[in-house]
XYZ file of C-alpha atoms in Angstrom:
689
model
C 63.860 44.046 164.334
C 66.497 40.723 163.905
C 67.910 40.053 167.180
C 70.779 36.856 167.818
C 71.254 33.857 167.252
C 71.450 30.944 169.045
C 75.094 30.851 167.245
C 76.056 34.057 167.402
C 74.693 34.936 171.889
C 78.214 35.081 173.375
C 77.559 38.604 171.277
C 74.751 39.994 172.304
C 76.039 41.782 174.586
C 78.478 44.056 172.586
C 75.555 44.359 170.325
C 73.048 45.103 172.388
C 75.776 48.020 173.855
C 76.617 49.037 170.394
C 72.974 49.508 169.560
C 72.300 51.306 172.575
C 74.959 54.020 172.309
C 73.374 54.417 168.595
C 69.761 54.538 169.131
C 70.383 56.992 173.096
C 73.107 59.006 171.146
C 71.922 59.831 167.980
C 71.403 63.298 166.500
C 67.481 62.666 165.547
C 64.390 61.637 168.343
C 62.926 58.630 167.995
C 60.706 56.547 169.997
C 58.891 52.939 170.567
C 55.414 52.781 171.137
C 52.540 49.890 172.689
C 49.151 50.206 172.091
C 49.454 54.439 171.940
C 51.127 55.016 174.881
C 56.129 55.593 174.022
C 57.409 52.654 175.553
C 61.017 54.616 175.057
C 62.435 57.741 173.851
C 66.329 58.848 173.752
C 67.588 61.817 174.864
C 66.650 63.500 171.245
C 63.334 63.208 171.850
C 63.455 64.300 175.104
C 65.031 67.601 174.195
C 62.802 67.953 171.551
C 59.553 68.394 173.601
C 61.369 69.544 176.972
C 61.404 66.481 178.898
C 63.253 64.926 180.658
C 64.212 60.393 179.124
C 63.478 59.126 182.276
C 60.074 61.247 182.562
C 58.555 60.276 179.134
C 59.947 56.076 179.931
C 57.678 56.342 183.668
C 54.673 58.512 182.817
C 54.097 56.068 179.685
C 52.822 59.408 177.695
C 51.073 58.661 175.081
C 51.779 60.158 171.600
C 48.722 61.957 170.410
C 49.067 63.975 174.312
C 51.827 65.671 173.100
C 50.736 66.200 169.395
C 49.645 70.162 168.497
C 45.387 68.912 168.793
C 45.146 69.967 165.474
C 47.056 67.677 163.545
C 45.485 64.381 166.163
C 44.075 63.129 162.743
C 47.397 62.349 161.120
C 49.085 61.011 163.392
C 46.343 58.567 164.895
C 46.658 56.461 161.677
C 49.897 54.812 163.603
C 48.653 53.356 165.850
C 46.253 51.418 163.703
C 48.658 49.027 161.604
C 47.602 45.682 161.899
C 51.318 44.172 159.811
C 54.383 43.634 161.270
C 57.352 44.796 159.382
C 55.115 47.771 157.748
C 56.371 51.416 157.139
C 54.345 54.031 156.674
C 54.632 57.559 154.115
C 56.790 60.038 157.027
C 54.349 63.148 157.509
C 54.768 66.701 158.894
C 53.110 67.324 162.219
C 53.181 69.462 165.193
C 54.328 68.621 168.739
C 53.661 69.981 171.990
C 56.711 71.209 174.050
C 56.580 70.981 177.576
C 56.565 74.936 177.690
C 52.783 74.238 175.012
C 55.333 75.908 172.038
C 53.877 74.575 169.312
C 57.562 71.992 167.069
C 57.111 71.684 163.329
C 58.503 68.298 163.205
C 58.432 65.307 160.727
C 57.583 61.854 161.434
C 59.441 58.406 159.871
C 56.463 55.400 161.202
C 57.395 51.962 161.315
C 55.527 48.849 162.812
C 57.032 45.846 163.628
C 56.024 42.583 165.894
C 58.592 42.769 168.562
C 57.971 39.488 171.059
C 53.964 38.797 168.804
C 52.775 42.468 170.253
C 53.277 44.965 166.587
C 54.860 47.976 167.967
C 55.070 51.244 166.801
C 58.530 53.446 166.656
C 59.180 56.509 164.817
C 62.325 58.878 163.631
C 60.903 62.193 164.400
C 62.635 65.773 163.124
C 62.947 69.470 163.876
C 61.962 70.840 161.197
C 60.947 74.242 163.409
C 63.639 76.863 161.294
C 63.513 75.363 157.649
C 58.869 75.761 158.124
C 60.114 79.223 159.735
C 62.945 79.956 156.466
C 59.524 78.354 154.048
C 57.326 80.945 155.387
C 59.838 83.891 155.336
C 60.096 82.781 151.960
C 57.023 82.784 150.814
C 56.377 85.860 152.323
C 58.991 87.621 150.468
C 57.531 86.501 147.147
C 54.237 87.803 147.839
C 55.502 90.979 148.884
C 58.104 91.318 145.223
C 54.436 90.002 142.797
C 53.131 92.381 144.744
C 55.092 94.832 144.417
C 55.729 94.466 141.237
C 52.763 94.396 139.936
C 51.671 97.176 141.770
C 54.551 99.320 140.684
C 53.473 101.928 138.691
C 57.386 101.929 136.944
C 57.984 98.318 134.081
C 60.055 96.015 136.156
C 62.019 93.305 133.998
C 64.574 90.769 133.943
C 66.817 89.951 131.179
C 68.583 86.018 129.647
C 71.554 86.288 128.669
C 70.775 87.057 124.747
C 68.740 90.158 126.672
C 65.617 88.498 125.514
C 62.259 89.356 129.072
C 61.538 86.725 130.794
C 59.704 88.835 133.485
C 57.821 92.101 133.012
C 55.099 93.795 134.636
C 52.616 95.547 134.414
C 54.137 98.871 133.523
C 55.861 96.580 131.598
C 53.048 96.696 129.414
C 51.350 99.761 130.228
C 54.075 101.985 129.049
C 55.857 99.685 125.811
C 52.039 99.212 124.620
C 52.396 95.731 124.867
C 51.087 92.799 125.812
C 52.976 90.293 128.735
C 52.706 87.598 126.126
C 54.313 89.736 123.092
C 56.896 90.676 125.764
C 57.583 87.986 126.391
C 60.947 86.540 124.973
C 60.797 89.681 123.236
C 64.317 90.672 122.450
C 65.241 94.573 124.336
C 67.075 95.606 120.963
C 63.954 95.314 119.290
C 62.094 98.607 121.497
C 65.523 100.844 121.341
C 65.834 103.716 119.563
C 68.710 102.768 116.968
C 70.208 106.164 118.065
C 70.271 104.556 121.168
C 70.889 101.218 121.556
C 75.355 101.439 122.334
C 73.775 103.219 125.721
C 71.101 100.102 126.328
C 73.932 98.105 125.269
C 77.054 99.204 127.811
C 74.065 99.462 130.357
C 73.076 95.301 129.843
C 76.759 93.881 129.165
C 77.160 96.537 132.739
C 75.115 94.340 134.265
C 76.272 90.975 132.908
C 80.095 91.849 134.159
C 78.159 92.369 137.542
C 77.957 96.697 137.982
C 74.441 98.490 138.351
C 73.674 101.904 136.369
C 71.590 103.547 134.611
C 70.933 105.953 131.522
C 68.746 108.224 129.508
C 67.685 106.798 125.998
C 64.388 106.290 124.604
C 62.316 103.685 123.469
C 59.349 103.140 121.121
C 56.137 101.618 121.512
C 54.548 98.968 119.675
C 51.956 102.729 117.745
C 55.832 103.335 117.073
C 56.031 106.560 118.978
C 59.029 107.445 120.372
C 58.673 107.851 124.445
C 62.571 108.993 127.125
C 62.667 106.384 129.731
C 65.338 106.714 132.342
C 66.315 102.990 132.721
C 68.616 101.712 135.598
C 70.153 98.157 135.146
C 71.117 95.610 137.806
C 72.553 91.898 138.671
C 71.131 89.718 141.470
C 73.601 87.879 143.411
C 72.815 84.747 145.387
C 75.209 83.695 147.291
C 77.833 85.439 146.014
C 77.403 84.153 142.712
C 75.249 86.514 139.899
C 72.134 84.272 138.828
C 70.080 87.193 136.739
C 70.007 90.754 135.900
C 67.055 92.723 136.568
C 65.871 96.334 135.190
C 63.815 98.906 136.175
C 62.396 101.579 133.442
C 60.348 104.536 134.068
C 59.008 106.630 131.715
C 60.614 110.424 131.303
C 59.376 111.997 128.570
C 57.167 114.856 129.818
C 59.999 115.767 132.146
C 62.151 115.547 128.798
C 59.775 117.479 126.879
C 59.549 120.121 129.870
C 63.103 120.756 130.066
C 63.838 120.244 126.010
C 61.966 123.335 126.006
C 63.728 124.617 128.259
C 66.656 124.299 126.259
C 64.843 126.115 123.001
C 63.191 129.027 124.496
C 66.017 129.750 126.898
C 66.338 133.544 124.826
C 69.229 135.013 126.484
C 73.399 133.817 127.761
C 71.977 134.170 132.123
C 75.893 137.434 131.768
C 75.693 139.320 128.952
C 72.070 139.004 127.690
C 73.219 137.748 124.368
C 71.235 135.434 122.290
C 71.306 131.896 123.866
C 73.658 128.918 121.280
C 70.272 127.670 120.571
C 68.451 130.750 119.315
C 71.368 131.200 117.206
C 71.262 128.117 115.398
C 67.850 128.956 114.820
C 68.695 132.197 113.394
C 71.597 130.866 111.328
C 68.931 128.382 109.645
C 66.856 131.577 108.912
C 69.415 133.859 107.037
C 70.349 130.580 105.418
C 67.019 130.033 104.112
C 66.543 133.841 103.555
C 69.871 134.130 101.031
C 67.684 132.727 98.778
C 70.187 130.445 97.030
C 73.477 132.638 97.548
C 72.037 135.630 96.221
C 72.431 137.082 99.270
C 76.077 136.571 100.722
C 76.605 136.420 104.256
C 79.440 135.404 106.467
C 79.001 133.260 109.756
C 82.359 134.787 113.274
C 83.506 133.390 115.741
C 85.919 134.808 118.420
C 87.755 134.073 121.253
C 90.019 136.572 123.602
C 93.291 135.360 123.847
C 94.290 135.235 126.958
C 90.840 135.073 129.468
C 91.165 131.902 131.679
C 94.547 133.717 133.099
C 92.411 136.959 133.020
C 89.873 134.293 135.479
C 92.839 133.091 137.411
C 94.166 136.118 138.477
C 91.195 138.186 138.984
C 88.379 135.796 140.515
C 85.506 135.014 138.167
C 82.604 137.879 139.047
C 85.125 140.347 137.397
C 85.371 137.787 134.560
C 81.356 138.112 133.892
C 82.066 141.960 134.175
C 84.531 141.803 131.208
C 82.930 139.561 128.862
C 79.299 142.173 129.325
C 82.292 144.792 128.566
C 82.914 143.263 125.657
C 79.362 142.244 124.057
C 78.439 145.893 124.627
C 81.491 146.495 122.930
C 81.019 144.166 119.747
C 77.498 145.858 119.710
C 78.929 148.998 119.178
C 80.499 147.985 115.776
C 77.844 145.959 114.676
C 74.762 147.030 112.083
C 70.969 146.584 112.717
C 70.578 142.758 110.961
C 73.726 141.066 112.381
C 73.249 138.968 114.972
C 75.633 138.068 118.216
C 75.114 135.472 121.224
C 77.943 134.656 123.270
C 78.309 130.611 122.010
C 79.816 129.011 125.284
C 82.458 130.789 127.553
C 84.984 133.311 125.683
C 84.045 132.609 122.639
C 81.020 134.462 120.444
C 79.723 133.961 117.769
C 77.859 136.523 114.469
C 75.944 136.532 111.527
C 75.991 139.523 108.976
C 73.404 138.924 106.941
C 73.940 140.098 103.390
C 76.769 141.196 103.360
C 79.916 141.147 100.662
C 83.816 139.607 101.487
C 84.551 143.132 101.319
C 82.516 144.034 104.387
C 82.022 141.711 106.559
C 86.047 142.670 106.937
C 85.941 145.598 107.160
C 83.544 145.159 109.505
C 86.481 141.983 111.776
C 89.260 144.824 111.052
C 87.223 147.937 112.906
C 86.014 144.600 116.329
C 90.011 143.736 116.768
C 91.144 147.393 116.745
C 88.139 148.242 119.027
C 89.223 145.622 121.262
C 93.176 146.871 121.785
C 91.771 149.505 124.416
C 92.748 147.934 127.566
C 88.644 147.509 129.751
C 88.473 149.509 132.590
C 86.773 146.791 135.786
C 85.996 147.627 138.845
C 88.597 149.569 138.959
C 91.235 147.347 136.771
C 92.681 148.119 133.364
C 92.324 144.853 131.922
C 94.166 144.315 128.776
C 92.238 142.348 125.641
C 93.053 140.729 122.201
C 90.905 138.560 120.348
C 90.367 136.165 117.606
C 88.738 135.631 114.543
C 87.770 132.687 112.159
C 84.690 132.825 109.216
C 83.271 131.726 106.907
C 81.809 133.406 103.768
C 77.764 131.636 102.161
C 78.975 129.851 98.789
C 76.322 130.325 96.588
C 73.787 128.161 98.462
C 74.048 124.521 99.654
C 75.487 125.182 103.364
C 73.553 124.699 106.772
C 74.203 126.121 109.857
C 76.705 122.950 111.881
C 78.554 123.359 109.110
C 78.676 127.608 108.662
C 79.743 127.925 112.946
C 82.277 125.020 112.090
C 83.659 126.400 109.243
C 84.000 129.363 110.921
C 85.597 128.104 114.812
C 88.274 125.811 112.124
C 89.199 129.475 110.578
C 89.174 130.988 114.824
C 91.674 128.528 116.194
C 93.874 128.700 113.307
C 94.528 132.570 113.753
C 95.148 131.361 117.716
C 97.537 129.107 116.796
C 98.872 131.607 114.406
C 98.290 135.806 114.502
C 96.987 136.503 117.608
C 95.110 139.659 117.647
C 94.206 138.892 114.195
C 91.122 136.860 111.849
C 91.513 133.790 109.274
C 88.815 133.337 106.498
C 88.100 129.152 106.249
C 89.135 126.944 102.963
C 88.838 123.987 102.244
C 92.429 123.351 102.887
C 91.947 123.806 106.790
C 90.051 121.001 106.464
C 92.252 118.679 105.120
C 94.957 120.211 107.905
C 92.097 119.349 110.952
C 91.555 115.492 108.640
C 95.144 115.512 109.400
C 96.186 116.543 112.770
C 93.505 114.131 113.375
C 94.376 111.384 111.643
C 97.633 111.521 113.969
C 96.524 112.135 117.287
C 94.037 108.442 116.660
C 97.259 106.541 115.328
C 99.662 108.544 117.335
C 98.660 106.522 120.603
C 99.747 102.796 119.460
C 102.569 104.804 117.801
C 104.793 104.409 120.537
C 103.381 99.752 120.694
C 104.192 99.372 117.372
C 107.701 100.965 117.865
C 107.250 103.274 114.800
C 108.708 105.789 117.930
C 112.553 106.166 117.492
C 114.977 109.062 118.826
C 117.819 110.774 116.100
C 120.719 111.783 118.047
C 122.229 115.592 117.236
C 125.597 115.653 118.560
C 126.607 118.898 120.273
C 130.776 119.474 119.996
C 132.980 121.204 122.785
C 134.451 123.911 119.882
C 137.397 124.583 120.978
C 138.651 121.268 121.118
C 136.347 119.610 119.141
C 135.604 116.797 122.003
C 132.344 115.336 121.767
C 130.245 116.296 125.124
C 126.540 115.912 124.304
C 123.754 113.210 121.905
C 120.688 115.475 121.754
C 117.864 112.383 121.773
C 115.073 114.212 118.764
C 112.018 111.822 118.152
C 111.106 110.463 114.822
C 108.120 109.000 113.435
C 107.884 106.811 111.315
C 104.040 105.726 109.772
C 103.444 103.193 107.978
C 101.818 105.278 105.434
C 102.239 108.198 105.627
C 106.283 108.041 106.713
C 108.706 110.624 109.124
C 105.671 112.713 110.216
C 109.048 115.807 111.198
C 108.318 115.769 114.953
C 106.287 119.920 114.359
C 103.530 118.520 112.946
C 102.937 115.774 115.846
C 104.667 117.289 119.848
C 101.532 120.098 119.340
C 99.447 117.647 118.548
C 100.914 115.381 121.905
C 100.568 118.359 123.789
C 96.867 119.270 123.947
C 95.246 115.435 123.379
C 97.724 114.349 126.523
C 99.576 112.451 124.987
C 103.180 113.535 125.434
C 103.394 111.942 129.497
C 103.582 108.361 127.178
C 105.696 109.573 125.144
C 108.073 111.519 127.188
C 108.525 108.494 129.493
C 109.570 106.242 126.584
C 112.377 108.412 124.490
C 113.357 108.909 127.979
C 113.833 105.230 129.332
C 114.963 104.917 125.502
C 118.109 107.713 125.636
C 119.384 106.537 128.304
C 119.090 103.037 127.906
C 121.466 104.276 124.671
C 123.007 106.288 127.201
C 124.401 103.001 129.053
C 124.957 100.794 126.287
C 127.267 103.709 124.209
C 129.657 103.104 128.028
C 129.389 99.640 127.488
C 130.706 99.636 124.021
C 133.369 102.044 125.350
C 132.483 105.490 124.177
C 131.835 108.622 126.503
C 132.496 110.258 128.823
C 129.584 112.098 127.253
C 125.947 113.091 128.430
C 122.625 112.115 126.187
C 120.064 115.426 126.622
C 116.333 114.919 126.835
C 114.350 116.572 125.923
C 111.144 117.647 128.877
C 107.318 118.909 128.370
C 105.388 121.212 130.189
C 102.415 119.045 130.767
C 105.224 116.163 132.403
C 107.027 118.979 135.250
C 104.270 118.933 136.158
C 103.502 115.667 137.416
C 103.871 115.560 141.014
C 107.165 112.971 141.456
C 108.335 113.743 137.933
C 111.385 114.402 139.902
C 111.420 110.872 141.216
C 110.449 109.769 138.452
C 113.244 110.526 136.604
C 115.482 108.839 139.079
C 113.686 105.857 139.004
C 113.514 105.717 135.265
C 117.844 106.067 135.112
C 118.331 104.028 138.202
C 116.464 100.879 136.028
C 118.776 101.987 133.906
C 121.754 101.831 135.504
C 123.266 104.821 134.389
C 124.439 108.267 136.220
C 122.749 111.032 136.599
C 125.682 112.645 136.092
C 125.167 111.750 132.454
C 121.571 112.437 131.683
C 120.960 116.636 130.688
C 117.328 117.792 130.858
C 116.301 120.612 128.571
C 113.426 122.481 129.250
C 112.208 125.235 126.442
C 111.788 128.580 128.801
C 108.138 129.056 128.612
C 108.032 126.251 130.548
C 108.956 128.732 133.349
C 105.496 130.324 133.087
C 103.534 128.127 134.788
C 103.132 126.788 138.270
C 106.875 128.739 138.932
C 107.850 126.684 142.649
C 105.989 123.524 141.666
C 107.755 123.582 138.767
C 111.948 125.104 141.178
C 110.339 122.872 143.536
C 110.853 119.580 140.396
C 114.034 120.372 138.840
C 115.579 121.677 142.584
C 115.201 117.955 143.442
C 117.143 116.740 140.425
C 120.178 119.135 140.583
C 120.739 117.991 143.595
C 120.540 114.615 142.382
C 123.363 115.159 140.283
C 121.294 115.875 137.351
C 122.150 119.338 134.302
C 119.508 121.307 133.258
C 119.852 123.006 130.296
C 117.455 126.442 129.361
C 116.358 125.845 125.219
C 115.917 127.927 123.047
C 116.149 130.737 125.170
C 115.869 134.528 124.131
C 112.651 133.399 121.492
C 109.822 133.528 124.472
C 108.819 136.041 127.399
C 111.657 134.716 130.297
C 112.958 137.524 132.659
C 116.015 136.868 133.252
C 115.499 136.962 136.785
C 114.602 133.368 136.894
C 118.372 132.453 135.741
C 119.360 133.731 139.331
C 116.729 131.607 140.738
C 116.360 128.336 139.002
C 119.139 125.585 138.606
C 119.879 126.270 135.444
C 123.886 125.089 134.503
C 122.974 126.096 130.612
C 121.826 128.378 127.780
C 120.953 126.785 124.910
C 120.649 130.412 122.156
C 117.962 129.619 118.881
C 119.318 128.636 115.930
C 117.161 132.288 115.234
C 120.477 134.287 116.821
C 122.650 131.904 115.379
C 121.486 132.129 111.000
C 121.427 136.060 111.554
C 125.796 136.284 111.943
C 125.228 135.948 108.496
C 123.213 138.906 107.755
C 125.456 141.245 110.540
C 121.899 141.332 112.247
C 121.137 142.408 115.618
C 120.552 139.019 115.774
C 123.923 138.422 116.049
C 124.834 141.110 118.773
C 121.638 138.941 120.846
C 123.777 136.312 120.457
C 126.977 137.790 121.892
C 124.793 139.488 124.533
C 123.504 135.431 125.441
C 126.969 134.798 126.110
C 128.413 137.236 127.869
C 125.045 136.718 130.668
C 125.145 133.180 131.058
C 129.664 133.171 131.631
C 128.545 136.411 134.393
C 125.760 133.420 135.481
C 128.775 131.037 135.735
C 126.593 128.891 133.272
C 127.847 126.769 129.591
C 126.788 127.950 126.336
C 125.144 125.904 123.604
C 124.671 127.651 120.268
C 121.527 125.616 118.108
C 122.037 125.397 114.735
C 125.530 126.348 113.532
C 124.956 125.718 109.471
C 128.680 127.108 108.609
C 132.870 128.281 108.926
C 131.819 131.962 109.625
C 129.246 131.114 112.011
C 131.807 128.909 114.016
C 134.714 130.768 114.323
C 131.698 134.377 115.340
C 130.966 131.947 118.517
C 133.881 130.262 119.386
C 135.435 133.943 119.138
C 133.273 134.890 121.629
C 133.741 131.824 124.130
C 130.978 130.248 122.679
C 130.741 126.559 125.010
C 129.759 124.063 122.364
C 127.588 124.179 119.411
C 125.457 121.856 117.338
C 123.900 122.326 113.353
C 125.382 120.736 110.300
C 128.496 121.775 110.489
C 129.291 119.385 113.141
C 126.325 116.389 111.810
C 123.209 116.683 111.350
C 119.925 114.235 113.545
C 120.976 110.431 113.173
C 119.774 107.348 114.616
C 121.554 105.252 116.986
C 123.222 103.037 115.343
C 124.810 105.612 112.293
C 126.433 107.772 114.438
C 129.733 104.975 115.189
C 132.440 107.816 113.340
C 131.139 110.950 116.491
C 132.070 108.500 118.939
C 134.830 108.595 121.505
C 135.774 105.951 120.831
C 139.918 105.580 122.822
């Protein structure tokens, strides 16, 4: 400690004032002692031990009296320093508060010679909260360590590369590896290859901060595979991800029990027929007993048509009772050696062992004939039809899964093409299925790759020959397959849900093209866009259409929406509400392919249609003077009586044109006027000034 020299005496009052202020208001305790007695203490020190500052200074309290008795041996060396200016090492001791409580402090001591006297001084810091936190942390560590060691589950942590960093004894018991063997081992080496992707996904999720769990199998040190449930989760400290931890539990016993229950469940709970598992086992036996194809057999897949509507209309209990009756009726046509199973839902499967193709076909026809008689269920008469697919053995080399898949493929063909009939599987169907899967896969990115485009077919006023509308027709220019017909990809888009984004693209593109034509001076004429069932069933469909038109800055009067009449059979109230909103906004609504579906004539009165489009099948009959010709005339008359315009589709020659003109048909489209063309190729047909 230095004091001002004689040369700086005049600065002494200022220095002393500054020194006093710094010491008195320091945030840590400061005290001085002479021969072990306190001669000075600042406010922070006095507050620390619970005394008033003047109380300590007057009492000449000995420092050791303020130290916990058990820690006085640590404080005693402070007072034995003999050399001035020597600093002691920091020491942690407990102080005694005036109220008797202990206070954890850290003391930084020093000894100086002042006017020939040995003075000890020190700074005192309250570390009670720090000590408390350290104790809590230590207790938590001990508790976690106890849980880790004694947990019956395998508990572990992984580094960024998926290597074990911490493993508990449960890991050793589960895997058979020792702690040293597991440490730094990659967890993927323990995973059954069939479940590796699931394990990697779980690990990646944890690294991104998401918890999750999954069931998988691991390979133990002895080579055995066991089932485990693994939970993996991130660990965050103050919001930062610091690692990933996991818990694995052996579920082998439970998994085996569940597997055995599934394998040995004998009967379908509704119909009492064989379960799927036993059906597959029976089919495997049939394949083995066929003796290299010398005993031919057949596998049938049978699906009930419109069964879902029956469930929705009458309830699931009646549906279950109906399935029981169906099973009984099928059994009535079978031999004792045949096997019948309810595969799933309204799907039945059959095995016909030692059966020629002729015998199998006769049996199938008898089943289909028997299904045509209505079922009486709980007082209701229910009519059903069925679609059947059949796969015949081919002389050996078959397996159960392929036979079932082939029968299902054939059944799907029956359901789509010939309701209430059967189809025999052929290899060509697999090629078609493969083609369909390729269509579905590539269609997902077709719009993003600019492979989709719109062609437009003119709709002409028959009396004036003036262009009244352009129907937008989607085309897909596949990079390998060339132009894929809409009949090939639109049904696929409907099935897999891609029709919604495709429908949005069509509407947006058509609206922009309509605006582009208007800006070029062509017009006025509408652009007609086809709308699918799934689009109409979407909430806020009408609002979305208006939003698209608003973005294109196109007036609603220049768009026409074409609705296929089969749409009207689904969710009538919601569809009607959407169409009314569009009609009120000024959009023209037409019903497409009229006369080919099941539309009640009452729909023409209830729905806000502006136009009726006659299906091309009736127009074709005009040349041959068949019934379709008279139906076309009747549709024109009916529509006019309801104040609707009529558009004839598929006009291809002068005879058809003249007949429709004579019947006062308003508009027409077809190759007689123009085939569908890209927008840039239609310049000569536009109504330009």
